[in-house]
mmCIF file with all atom_site columns, N, CA and C in Angstrom:
data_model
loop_
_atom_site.group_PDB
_atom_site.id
_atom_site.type_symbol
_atom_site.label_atom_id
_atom_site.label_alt_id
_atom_site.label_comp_id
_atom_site.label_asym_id
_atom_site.label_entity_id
_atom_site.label_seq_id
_atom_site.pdbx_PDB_ins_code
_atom_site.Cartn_x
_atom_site.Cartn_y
_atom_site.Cartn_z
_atom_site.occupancy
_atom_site.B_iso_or_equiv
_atom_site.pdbx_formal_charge
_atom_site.auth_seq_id
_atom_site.auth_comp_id
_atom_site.auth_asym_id
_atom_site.auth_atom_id
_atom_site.pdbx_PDB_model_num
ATOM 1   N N  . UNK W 1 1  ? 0.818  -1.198 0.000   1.00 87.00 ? 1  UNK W N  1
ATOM 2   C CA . UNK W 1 1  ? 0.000  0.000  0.000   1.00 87.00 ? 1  UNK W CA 1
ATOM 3   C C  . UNK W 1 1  ? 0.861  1.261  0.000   1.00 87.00 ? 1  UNK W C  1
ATOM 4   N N  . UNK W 1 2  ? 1.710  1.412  0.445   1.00 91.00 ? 2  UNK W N  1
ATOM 5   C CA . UNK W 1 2  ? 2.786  2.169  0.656   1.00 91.00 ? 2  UNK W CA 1
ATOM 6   C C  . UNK W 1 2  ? 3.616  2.546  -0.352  1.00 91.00 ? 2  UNK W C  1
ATOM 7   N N  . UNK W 1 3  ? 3.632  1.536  -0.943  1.00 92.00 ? 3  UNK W N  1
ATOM 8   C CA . UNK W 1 3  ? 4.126  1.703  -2.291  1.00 92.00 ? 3  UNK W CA 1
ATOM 9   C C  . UNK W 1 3  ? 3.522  2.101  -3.420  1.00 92.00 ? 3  UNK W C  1
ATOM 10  N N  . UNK W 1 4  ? 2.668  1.674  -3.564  1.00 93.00 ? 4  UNK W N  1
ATOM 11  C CA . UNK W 1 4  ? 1.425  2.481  -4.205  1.00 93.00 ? 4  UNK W CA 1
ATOM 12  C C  . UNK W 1 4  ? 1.047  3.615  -3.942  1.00 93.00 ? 4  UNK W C  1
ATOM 13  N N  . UNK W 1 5  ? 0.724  3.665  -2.756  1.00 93.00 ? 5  UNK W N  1
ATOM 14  C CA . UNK W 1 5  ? 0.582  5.563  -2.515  1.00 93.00 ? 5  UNK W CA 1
ATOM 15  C C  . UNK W 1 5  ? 1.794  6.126  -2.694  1.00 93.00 ? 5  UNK W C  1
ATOM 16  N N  . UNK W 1 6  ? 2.447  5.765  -2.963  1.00 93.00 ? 6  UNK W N  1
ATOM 17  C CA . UNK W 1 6  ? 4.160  6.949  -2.813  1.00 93.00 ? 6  UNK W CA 1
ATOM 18  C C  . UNK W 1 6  ? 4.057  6.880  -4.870  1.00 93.00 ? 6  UNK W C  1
ATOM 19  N N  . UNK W 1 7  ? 3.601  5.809  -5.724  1.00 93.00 ? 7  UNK W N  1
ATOM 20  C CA . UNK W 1 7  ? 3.667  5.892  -6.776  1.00 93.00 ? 7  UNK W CA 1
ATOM 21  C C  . UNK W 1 7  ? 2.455  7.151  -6.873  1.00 93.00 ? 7  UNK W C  1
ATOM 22  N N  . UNK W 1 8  ? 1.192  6.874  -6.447  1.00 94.00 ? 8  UNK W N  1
ATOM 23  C CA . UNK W 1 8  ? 0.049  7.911  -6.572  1.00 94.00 ? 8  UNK W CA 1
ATOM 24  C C  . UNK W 1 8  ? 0.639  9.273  -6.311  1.00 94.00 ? 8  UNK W C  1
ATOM 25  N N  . UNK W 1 9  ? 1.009  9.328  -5.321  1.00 91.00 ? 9  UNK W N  1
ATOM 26  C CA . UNK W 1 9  ? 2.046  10.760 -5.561  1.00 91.00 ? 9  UNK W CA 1
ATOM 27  C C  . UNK W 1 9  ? 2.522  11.065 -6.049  1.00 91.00 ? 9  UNK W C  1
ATOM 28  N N  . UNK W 1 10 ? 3.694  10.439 -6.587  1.00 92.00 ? 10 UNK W N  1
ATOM 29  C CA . UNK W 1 10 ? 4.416  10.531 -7.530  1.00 92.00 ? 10 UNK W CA 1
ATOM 30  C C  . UNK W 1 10 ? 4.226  11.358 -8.683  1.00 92.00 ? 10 UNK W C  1
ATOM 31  N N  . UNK W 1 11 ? 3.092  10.500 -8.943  1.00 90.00 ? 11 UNK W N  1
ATOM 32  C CA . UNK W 1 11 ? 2.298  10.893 -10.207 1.00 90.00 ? 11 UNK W CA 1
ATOM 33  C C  . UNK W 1 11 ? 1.398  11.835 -10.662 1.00 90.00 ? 11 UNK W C  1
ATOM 34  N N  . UNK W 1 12 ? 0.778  12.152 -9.107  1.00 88.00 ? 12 UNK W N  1
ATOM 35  C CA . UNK W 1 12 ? -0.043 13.504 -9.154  1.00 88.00 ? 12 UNK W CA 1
ATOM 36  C C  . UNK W 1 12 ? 1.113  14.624 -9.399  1.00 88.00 ? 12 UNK W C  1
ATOM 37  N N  . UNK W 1 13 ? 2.709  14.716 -8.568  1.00 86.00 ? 13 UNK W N  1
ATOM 38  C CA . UNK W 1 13 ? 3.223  15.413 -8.228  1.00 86.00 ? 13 UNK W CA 1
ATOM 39  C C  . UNK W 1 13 ? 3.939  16.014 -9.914  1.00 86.00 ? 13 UNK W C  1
ATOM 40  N N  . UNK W 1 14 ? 4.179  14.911 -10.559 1.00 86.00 ? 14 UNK W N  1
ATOM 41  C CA . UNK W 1 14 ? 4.816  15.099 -12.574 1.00 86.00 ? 14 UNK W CA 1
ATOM 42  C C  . UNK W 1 14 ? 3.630  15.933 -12.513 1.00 86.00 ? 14 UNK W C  1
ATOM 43  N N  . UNK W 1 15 ? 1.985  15.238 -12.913 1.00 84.00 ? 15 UNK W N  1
ATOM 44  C CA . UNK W 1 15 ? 1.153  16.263 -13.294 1.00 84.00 ? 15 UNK W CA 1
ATOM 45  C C  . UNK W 1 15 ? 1.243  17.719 -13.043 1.00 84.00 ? 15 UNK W C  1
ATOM 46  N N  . UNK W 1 16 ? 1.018  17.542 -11.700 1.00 81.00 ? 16 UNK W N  1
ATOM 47  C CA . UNK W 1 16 ? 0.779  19.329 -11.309 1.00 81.00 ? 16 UNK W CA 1
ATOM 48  C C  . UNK W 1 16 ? 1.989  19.849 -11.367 1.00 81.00 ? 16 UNK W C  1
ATOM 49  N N  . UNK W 1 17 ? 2.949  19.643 -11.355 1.00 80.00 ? 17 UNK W N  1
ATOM 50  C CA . UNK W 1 17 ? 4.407  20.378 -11.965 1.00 80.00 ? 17 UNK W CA 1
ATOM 51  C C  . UNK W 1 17 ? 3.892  20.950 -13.624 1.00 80.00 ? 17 UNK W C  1
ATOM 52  N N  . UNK W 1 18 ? 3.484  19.837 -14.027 1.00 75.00 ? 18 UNK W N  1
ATOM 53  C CA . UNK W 1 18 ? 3.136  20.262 -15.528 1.00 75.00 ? 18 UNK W CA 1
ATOM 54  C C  . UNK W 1 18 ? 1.278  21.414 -15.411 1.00 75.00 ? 18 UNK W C  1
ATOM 55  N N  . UNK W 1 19 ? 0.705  20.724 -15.284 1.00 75.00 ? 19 UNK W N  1
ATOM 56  C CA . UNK W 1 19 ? 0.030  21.981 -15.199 1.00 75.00 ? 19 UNK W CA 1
ATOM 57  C C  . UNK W 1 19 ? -0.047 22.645 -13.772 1.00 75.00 ? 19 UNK W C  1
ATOM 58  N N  . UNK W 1 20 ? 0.872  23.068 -12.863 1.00 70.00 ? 20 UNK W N  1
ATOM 59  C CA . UNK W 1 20 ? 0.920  24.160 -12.481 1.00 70.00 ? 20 UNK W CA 1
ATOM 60  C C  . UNK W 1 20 ? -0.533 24.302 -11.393 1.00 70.00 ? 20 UNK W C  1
ATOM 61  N N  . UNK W 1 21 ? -1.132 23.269 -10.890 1.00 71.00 ? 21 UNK W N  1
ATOM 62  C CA . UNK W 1 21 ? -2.376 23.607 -10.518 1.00 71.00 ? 21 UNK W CA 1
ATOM 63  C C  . UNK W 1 21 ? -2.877 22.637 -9.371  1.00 71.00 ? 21 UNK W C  1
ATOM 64  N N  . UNK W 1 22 ? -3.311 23.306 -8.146  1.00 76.00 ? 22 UNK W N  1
ATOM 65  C CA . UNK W 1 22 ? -3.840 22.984 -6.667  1.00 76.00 ? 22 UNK W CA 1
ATOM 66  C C  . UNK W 1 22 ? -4.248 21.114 -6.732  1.00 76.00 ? 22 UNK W C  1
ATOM 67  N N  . UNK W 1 23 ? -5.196 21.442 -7.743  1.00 80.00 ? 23 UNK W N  1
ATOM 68  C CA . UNK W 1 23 ? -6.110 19.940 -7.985  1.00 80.00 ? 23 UNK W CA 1
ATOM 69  C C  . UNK W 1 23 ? -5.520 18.990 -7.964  1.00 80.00 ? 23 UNK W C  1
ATOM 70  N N  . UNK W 1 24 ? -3.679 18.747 -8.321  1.00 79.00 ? 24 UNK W N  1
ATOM 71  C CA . UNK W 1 24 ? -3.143 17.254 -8.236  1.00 79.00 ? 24 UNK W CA 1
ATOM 72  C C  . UNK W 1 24 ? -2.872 17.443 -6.760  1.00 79.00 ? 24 UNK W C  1
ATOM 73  N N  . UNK W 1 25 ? -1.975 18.055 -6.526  1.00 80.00 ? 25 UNK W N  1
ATOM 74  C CA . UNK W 1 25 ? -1.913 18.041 -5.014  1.00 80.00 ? 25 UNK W CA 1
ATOM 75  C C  . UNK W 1 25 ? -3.525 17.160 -4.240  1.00 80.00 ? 25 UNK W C  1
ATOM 76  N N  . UNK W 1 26 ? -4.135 17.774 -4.014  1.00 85.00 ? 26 UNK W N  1
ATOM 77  C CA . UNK W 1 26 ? -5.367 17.134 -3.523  1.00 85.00 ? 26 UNK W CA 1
ATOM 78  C C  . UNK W 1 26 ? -5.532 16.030 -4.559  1.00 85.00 ? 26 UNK W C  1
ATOM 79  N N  . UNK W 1 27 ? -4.946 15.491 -4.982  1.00 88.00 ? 27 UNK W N  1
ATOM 80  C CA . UNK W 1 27 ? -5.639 14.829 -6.074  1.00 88.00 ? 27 UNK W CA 1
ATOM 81  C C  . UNK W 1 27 ? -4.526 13.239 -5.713  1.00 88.00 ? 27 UNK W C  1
ATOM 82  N N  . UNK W 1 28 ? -3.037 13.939 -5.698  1.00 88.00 ? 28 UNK W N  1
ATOM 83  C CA . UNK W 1 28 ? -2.528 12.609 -5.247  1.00 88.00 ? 28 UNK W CA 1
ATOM 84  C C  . UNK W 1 28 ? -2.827 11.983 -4.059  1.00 88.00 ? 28 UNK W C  1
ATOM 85  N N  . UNK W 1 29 ? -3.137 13.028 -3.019  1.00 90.00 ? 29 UNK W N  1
ATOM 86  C CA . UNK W 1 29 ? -3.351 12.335 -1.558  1.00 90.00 ? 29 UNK W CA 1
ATOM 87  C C  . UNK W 1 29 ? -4.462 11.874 -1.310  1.00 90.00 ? 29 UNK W C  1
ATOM 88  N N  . UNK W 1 30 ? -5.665 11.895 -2.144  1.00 93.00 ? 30 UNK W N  1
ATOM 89  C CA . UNK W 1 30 ? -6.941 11.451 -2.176  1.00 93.00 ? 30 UNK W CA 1
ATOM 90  C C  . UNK W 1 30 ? -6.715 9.527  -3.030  1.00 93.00 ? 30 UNK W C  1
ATOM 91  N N  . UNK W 1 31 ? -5.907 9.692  -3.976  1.00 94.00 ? 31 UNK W N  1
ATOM 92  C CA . UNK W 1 31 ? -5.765 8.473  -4.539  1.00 94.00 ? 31 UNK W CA 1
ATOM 93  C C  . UNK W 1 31 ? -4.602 7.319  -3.585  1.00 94.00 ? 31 UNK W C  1
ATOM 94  N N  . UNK W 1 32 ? -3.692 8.173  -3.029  1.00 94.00 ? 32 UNK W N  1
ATOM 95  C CA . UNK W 1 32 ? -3.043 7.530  -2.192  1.00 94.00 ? 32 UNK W CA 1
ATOM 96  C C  . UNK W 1 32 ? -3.862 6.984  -0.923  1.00 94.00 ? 32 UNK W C  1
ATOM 97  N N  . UNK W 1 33 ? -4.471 7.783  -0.330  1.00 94.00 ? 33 UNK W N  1
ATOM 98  C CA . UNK W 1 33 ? -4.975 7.390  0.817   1.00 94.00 ? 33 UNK W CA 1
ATOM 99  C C  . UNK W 1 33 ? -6.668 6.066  0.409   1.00 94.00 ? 33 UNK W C  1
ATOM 100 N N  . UNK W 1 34 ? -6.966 6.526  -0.560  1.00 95.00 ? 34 UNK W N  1
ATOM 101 C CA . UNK W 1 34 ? -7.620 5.178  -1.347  1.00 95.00 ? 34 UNK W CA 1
ATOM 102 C C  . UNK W 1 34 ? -6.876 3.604  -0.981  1.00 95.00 ? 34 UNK W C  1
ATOM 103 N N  . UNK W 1 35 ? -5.397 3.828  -1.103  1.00 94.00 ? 35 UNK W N  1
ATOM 104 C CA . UNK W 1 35 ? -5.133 2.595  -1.150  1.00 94.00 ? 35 UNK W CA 1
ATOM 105 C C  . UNK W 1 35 ? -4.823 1.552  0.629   1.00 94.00 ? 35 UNK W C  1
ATOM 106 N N  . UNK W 1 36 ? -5.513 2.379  1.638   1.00 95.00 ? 36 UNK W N  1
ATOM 107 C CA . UNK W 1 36 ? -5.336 1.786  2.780   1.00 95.00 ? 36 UNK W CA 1
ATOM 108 C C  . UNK W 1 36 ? -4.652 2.626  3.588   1.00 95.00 ? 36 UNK W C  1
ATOM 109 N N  . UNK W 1 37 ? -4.550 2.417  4.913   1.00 95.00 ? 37 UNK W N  1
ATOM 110 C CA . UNK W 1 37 ? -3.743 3.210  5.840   1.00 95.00 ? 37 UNK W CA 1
ATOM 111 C C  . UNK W 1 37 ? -2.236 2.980  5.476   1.00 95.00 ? 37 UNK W C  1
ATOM 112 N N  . UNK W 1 38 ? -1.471 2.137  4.446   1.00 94.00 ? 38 UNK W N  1
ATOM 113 C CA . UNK W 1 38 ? -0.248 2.607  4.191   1.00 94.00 ? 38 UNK W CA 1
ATOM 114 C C  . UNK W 1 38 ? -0.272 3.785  2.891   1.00 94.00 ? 38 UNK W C  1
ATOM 115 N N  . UNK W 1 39 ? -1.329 3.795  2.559   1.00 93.00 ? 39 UNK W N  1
ATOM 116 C CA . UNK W 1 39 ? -1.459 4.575  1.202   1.00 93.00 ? 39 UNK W CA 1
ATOM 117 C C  . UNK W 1 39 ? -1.751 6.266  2.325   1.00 93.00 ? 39 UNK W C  1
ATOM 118 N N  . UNK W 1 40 ? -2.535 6.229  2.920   1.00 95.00 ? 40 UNK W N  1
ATOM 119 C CA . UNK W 1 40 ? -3.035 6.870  3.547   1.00 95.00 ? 40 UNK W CA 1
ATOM 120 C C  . UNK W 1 40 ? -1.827 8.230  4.200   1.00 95.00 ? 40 UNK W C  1
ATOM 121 N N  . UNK W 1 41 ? -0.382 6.870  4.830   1.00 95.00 ? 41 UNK W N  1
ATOM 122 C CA . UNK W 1 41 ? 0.804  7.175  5.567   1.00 95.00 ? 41 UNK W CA 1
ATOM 123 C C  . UNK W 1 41 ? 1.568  7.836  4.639   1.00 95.00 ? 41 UNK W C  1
ATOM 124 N N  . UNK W 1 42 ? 1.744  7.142  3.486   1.00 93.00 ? 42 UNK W N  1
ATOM 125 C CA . UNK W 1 42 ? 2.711  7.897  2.723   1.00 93.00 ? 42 UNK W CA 1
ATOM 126 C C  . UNK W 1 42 ? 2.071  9.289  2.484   1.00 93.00 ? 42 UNK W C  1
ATOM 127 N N  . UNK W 1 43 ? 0.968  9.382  1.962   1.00 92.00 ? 43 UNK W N  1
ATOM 128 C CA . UNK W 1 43 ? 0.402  10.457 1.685   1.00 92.00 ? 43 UNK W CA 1
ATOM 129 C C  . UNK W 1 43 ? 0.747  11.430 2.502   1.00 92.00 ? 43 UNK W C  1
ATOM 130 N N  . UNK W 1 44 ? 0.599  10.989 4.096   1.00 91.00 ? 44 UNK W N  1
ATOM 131 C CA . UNK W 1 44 ? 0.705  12.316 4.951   1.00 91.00 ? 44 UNK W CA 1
ATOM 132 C C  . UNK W 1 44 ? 2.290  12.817 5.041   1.00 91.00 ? 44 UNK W C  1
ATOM 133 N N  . UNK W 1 45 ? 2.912  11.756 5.021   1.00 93.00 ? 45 UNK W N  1
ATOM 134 C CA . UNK W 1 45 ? 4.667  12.106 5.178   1.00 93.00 ? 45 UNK W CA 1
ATOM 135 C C  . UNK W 1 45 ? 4.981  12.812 3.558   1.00 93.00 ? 45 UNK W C  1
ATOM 136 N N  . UNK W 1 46 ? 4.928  12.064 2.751   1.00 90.00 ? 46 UNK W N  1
ATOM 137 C CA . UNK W 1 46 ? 5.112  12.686 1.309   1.00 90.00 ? 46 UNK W CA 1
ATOM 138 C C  . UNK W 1 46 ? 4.683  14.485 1.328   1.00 90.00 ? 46 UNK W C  1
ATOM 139 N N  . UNK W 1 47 ? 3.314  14.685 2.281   1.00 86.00 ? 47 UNK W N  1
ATOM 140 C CA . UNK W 1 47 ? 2.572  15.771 1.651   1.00 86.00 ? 47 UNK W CA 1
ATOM 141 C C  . UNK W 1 47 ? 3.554  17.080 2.702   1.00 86.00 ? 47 UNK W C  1
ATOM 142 N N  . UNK W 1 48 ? 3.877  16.275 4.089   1.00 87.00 ? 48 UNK W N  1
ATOM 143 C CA . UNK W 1 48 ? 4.375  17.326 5.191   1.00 87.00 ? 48 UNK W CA 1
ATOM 144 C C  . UNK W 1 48 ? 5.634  17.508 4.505   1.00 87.00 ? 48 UNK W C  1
ATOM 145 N N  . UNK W 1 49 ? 6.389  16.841 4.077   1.00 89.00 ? 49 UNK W N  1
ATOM 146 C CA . UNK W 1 49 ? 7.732  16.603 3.690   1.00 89.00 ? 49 UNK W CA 1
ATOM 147 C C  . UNK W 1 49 ? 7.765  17.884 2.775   1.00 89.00 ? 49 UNK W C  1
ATOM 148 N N  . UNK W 1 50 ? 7.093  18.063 1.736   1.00 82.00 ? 50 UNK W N  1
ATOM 149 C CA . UNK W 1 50 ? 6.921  19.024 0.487   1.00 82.00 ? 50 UNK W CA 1
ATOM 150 C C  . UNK W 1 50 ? 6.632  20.019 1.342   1.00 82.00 ? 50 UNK W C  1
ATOM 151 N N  . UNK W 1 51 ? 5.247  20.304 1.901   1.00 80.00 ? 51 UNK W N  1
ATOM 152 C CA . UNK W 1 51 ? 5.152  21.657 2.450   1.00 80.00 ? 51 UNK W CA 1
ATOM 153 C C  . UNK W 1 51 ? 6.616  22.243 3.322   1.00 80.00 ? 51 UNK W C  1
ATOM 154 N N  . UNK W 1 52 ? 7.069  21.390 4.436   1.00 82.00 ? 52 UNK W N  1
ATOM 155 C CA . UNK W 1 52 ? 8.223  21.538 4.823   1.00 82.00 ? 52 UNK W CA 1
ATOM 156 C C  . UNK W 1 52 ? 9.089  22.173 4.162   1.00 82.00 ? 52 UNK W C  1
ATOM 157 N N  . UNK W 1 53 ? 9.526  21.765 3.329   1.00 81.00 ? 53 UNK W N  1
ATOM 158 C CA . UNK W 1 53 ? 10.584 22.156 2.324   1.00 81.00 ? 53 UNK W CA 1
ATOM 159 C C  . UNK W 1 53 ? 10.159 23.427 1.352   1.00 81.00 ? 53 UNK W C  1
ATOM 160 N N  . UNK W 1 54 ? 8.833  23.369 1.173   1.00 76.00 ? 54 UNK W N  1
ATOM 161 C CA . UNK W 1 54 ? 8.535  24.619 0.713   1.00 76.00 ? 54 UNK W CA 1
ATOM 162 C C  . UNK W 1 54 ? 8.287  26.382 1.549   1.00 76.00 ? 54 UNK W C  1
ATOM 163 N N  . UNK W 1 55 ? 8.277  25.861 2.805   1.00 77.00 ? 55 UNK W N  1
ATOM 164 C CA . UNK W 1 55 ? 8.635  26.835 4.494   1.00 77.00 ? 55 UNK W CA 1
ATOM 165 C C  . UNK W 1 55 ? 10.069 27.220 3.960   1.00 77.00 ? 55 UNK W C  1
ATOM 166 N N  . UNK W 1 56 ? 10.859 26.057 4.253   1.00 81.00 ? 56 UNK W N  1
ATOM 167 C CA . UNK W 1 56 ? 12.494 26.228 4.623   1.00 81.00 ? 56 UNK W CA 1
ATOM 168 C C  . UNK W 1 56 ? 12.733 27.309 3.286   1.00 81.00 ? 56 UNK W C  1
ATOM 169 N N  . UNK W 1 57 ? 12.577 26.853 2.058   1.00 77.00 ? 57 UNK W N  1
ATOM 170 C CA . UNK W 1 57 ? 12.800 27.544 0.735   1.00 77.00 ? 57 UNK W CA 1
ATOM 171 C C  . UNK W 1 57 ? 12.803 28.913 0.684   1.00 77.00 ? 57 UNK W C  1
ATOM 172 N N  . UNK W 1 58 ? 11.502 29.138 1.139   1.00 73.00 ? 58 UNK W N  1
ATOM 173 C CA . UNK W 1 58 ? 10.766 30.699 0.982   1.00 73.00 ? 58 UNK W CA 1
ATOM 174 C C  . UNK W 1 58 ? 9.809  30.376 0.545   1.00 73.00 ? 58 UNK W C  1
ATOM 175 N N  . UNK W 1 59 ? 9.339  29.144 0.247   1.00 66.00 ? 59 UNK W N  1
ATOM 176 C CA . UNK W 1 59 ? 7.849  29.843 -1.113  1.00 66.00 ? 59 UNK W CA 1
ATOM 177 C C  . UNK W 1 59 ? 6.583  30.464 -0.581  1.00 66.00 ? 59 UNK W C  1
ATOM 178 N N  . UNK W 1 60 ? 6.881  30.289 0.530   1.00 63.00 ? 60 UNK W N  1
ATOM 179 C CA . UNK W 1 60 ? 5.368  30.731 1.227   1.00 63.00 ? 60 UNK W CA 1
ATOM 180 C C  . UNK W 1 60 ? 4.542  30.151 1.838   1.00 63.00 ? 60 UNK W C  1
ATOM 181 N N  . UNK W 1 61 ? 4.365  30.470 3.269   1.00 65.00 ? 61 UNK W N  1
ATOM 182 C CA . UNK W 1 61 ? 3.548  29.601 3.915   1.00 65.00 ? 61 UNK W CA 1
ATOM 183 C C  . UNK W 1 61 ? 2.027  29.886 3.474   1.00 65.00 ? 61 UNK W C  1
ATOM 184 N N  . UNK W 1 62 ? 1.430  30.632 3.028   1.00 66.00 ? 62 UNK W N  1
ATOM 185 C CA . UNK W 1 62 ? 0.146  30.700 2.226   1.00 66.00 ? 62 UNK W CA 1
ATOM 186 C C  . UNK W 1 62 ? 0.039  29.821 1.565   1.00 66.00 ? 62 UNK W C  1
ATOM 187 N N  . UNK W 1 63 ? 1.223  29.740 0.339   1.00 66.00 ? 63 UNK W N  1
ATOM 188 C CA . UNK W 1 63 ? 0.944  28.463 -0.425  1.00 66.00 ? 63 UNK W CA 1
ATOM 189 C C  . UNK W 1 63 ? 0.709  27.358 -0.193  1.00 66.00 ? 63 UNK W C  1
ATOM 190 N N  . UNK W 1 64 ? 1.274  27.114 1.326   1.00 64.00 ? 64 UNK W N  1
ATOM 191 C CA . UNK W 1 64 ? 1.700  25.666 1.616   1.00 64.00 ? 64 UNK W CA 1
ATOM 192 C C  . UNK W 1 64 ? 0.214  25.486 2.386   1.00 64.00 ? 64 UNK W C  1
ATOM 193 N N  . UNK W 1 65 ? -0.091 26.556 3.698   1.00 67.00 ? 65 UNK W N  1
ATOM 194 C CA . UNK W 1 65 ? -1.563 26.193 3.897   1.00 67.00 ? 65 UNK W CA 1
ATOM 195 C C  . UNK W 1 65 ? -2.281 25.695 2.223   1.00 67.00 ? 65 UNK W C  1
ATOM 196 N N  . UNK W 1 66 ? -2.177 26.554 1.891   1.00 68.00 ? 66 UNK W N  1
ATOM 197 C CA . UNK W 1 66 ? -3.325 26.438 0.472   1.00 68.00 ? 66 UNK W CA 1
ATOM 198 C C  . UNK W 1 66 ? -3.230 24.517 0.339   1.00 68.00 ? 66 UNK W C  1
ATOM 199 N N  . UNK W 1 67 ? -2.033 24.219 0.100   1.00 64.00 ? 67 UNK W N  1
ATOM 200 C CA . UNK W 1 67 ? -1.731 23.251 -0.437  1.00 64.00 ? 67 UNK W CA 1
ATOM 201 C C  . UNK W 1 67 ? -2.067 21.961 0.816   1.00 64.00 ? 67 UNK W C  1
ATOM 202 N N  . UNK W 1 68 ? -1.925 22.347 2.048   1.00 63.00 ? 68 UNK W N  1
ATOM 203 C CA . UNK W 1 68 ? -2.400 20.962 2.739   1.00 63.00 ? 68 UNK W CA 1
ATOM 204 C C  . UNK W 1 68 ? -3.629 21.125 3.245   1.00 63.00 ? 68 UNK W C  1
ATOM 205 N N  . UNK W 1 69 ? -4.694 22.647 3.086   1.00 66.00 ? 69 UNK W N  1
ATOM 206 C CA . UNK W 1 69 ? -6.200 22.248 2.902   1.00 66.00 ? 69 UNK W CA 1
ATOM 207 C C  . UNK W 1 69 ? -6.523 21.593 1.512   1.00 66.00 ? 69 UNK W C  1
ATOM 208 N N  . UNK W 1 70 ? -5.879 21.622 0.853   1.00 57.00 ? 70 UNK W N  1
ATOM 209 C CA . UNK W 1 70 ? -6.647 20.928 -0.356  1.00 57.00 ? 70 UNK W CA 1
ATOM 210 C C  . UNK W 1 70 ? -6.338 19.173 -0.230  1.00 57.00 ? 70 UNK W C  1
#
């Protein structure tokens, strides 16, 4: 399951790089967490991990709320 959700991420994460847009974000962690409480786990570590790193960066903690209500 774990593995699968870290691929579901993955994959939302190519998308929305490419289009640029809120909906994969919510979109991988909804398909990840589909796949069971390991799908569920990765999702949440995968999703804190990114916002994290997007704090440390600069990009903005607005964005990053934005990004772990969705």
């Amino acid at each position: 399951e774990a593995g699968q959700g870290t691929r579901d991420m993955w994959r939302a994460y190519t998308d929305m790089r490419e289009a640029n847009w809120k909906y994969f974000h919510a979109r991988g962690n909804y398909d990840a967490a589909q796949r069971g409480p390991g799908g569920a786990w990765a999702a949440k570590v995968i999703s804190d991990a990114r916002e994290g790193f997007k704090r440390i960066t600069g990009r903005g903690i607005e964005d990053s709320r934005a990004d772990q209500f969705a």
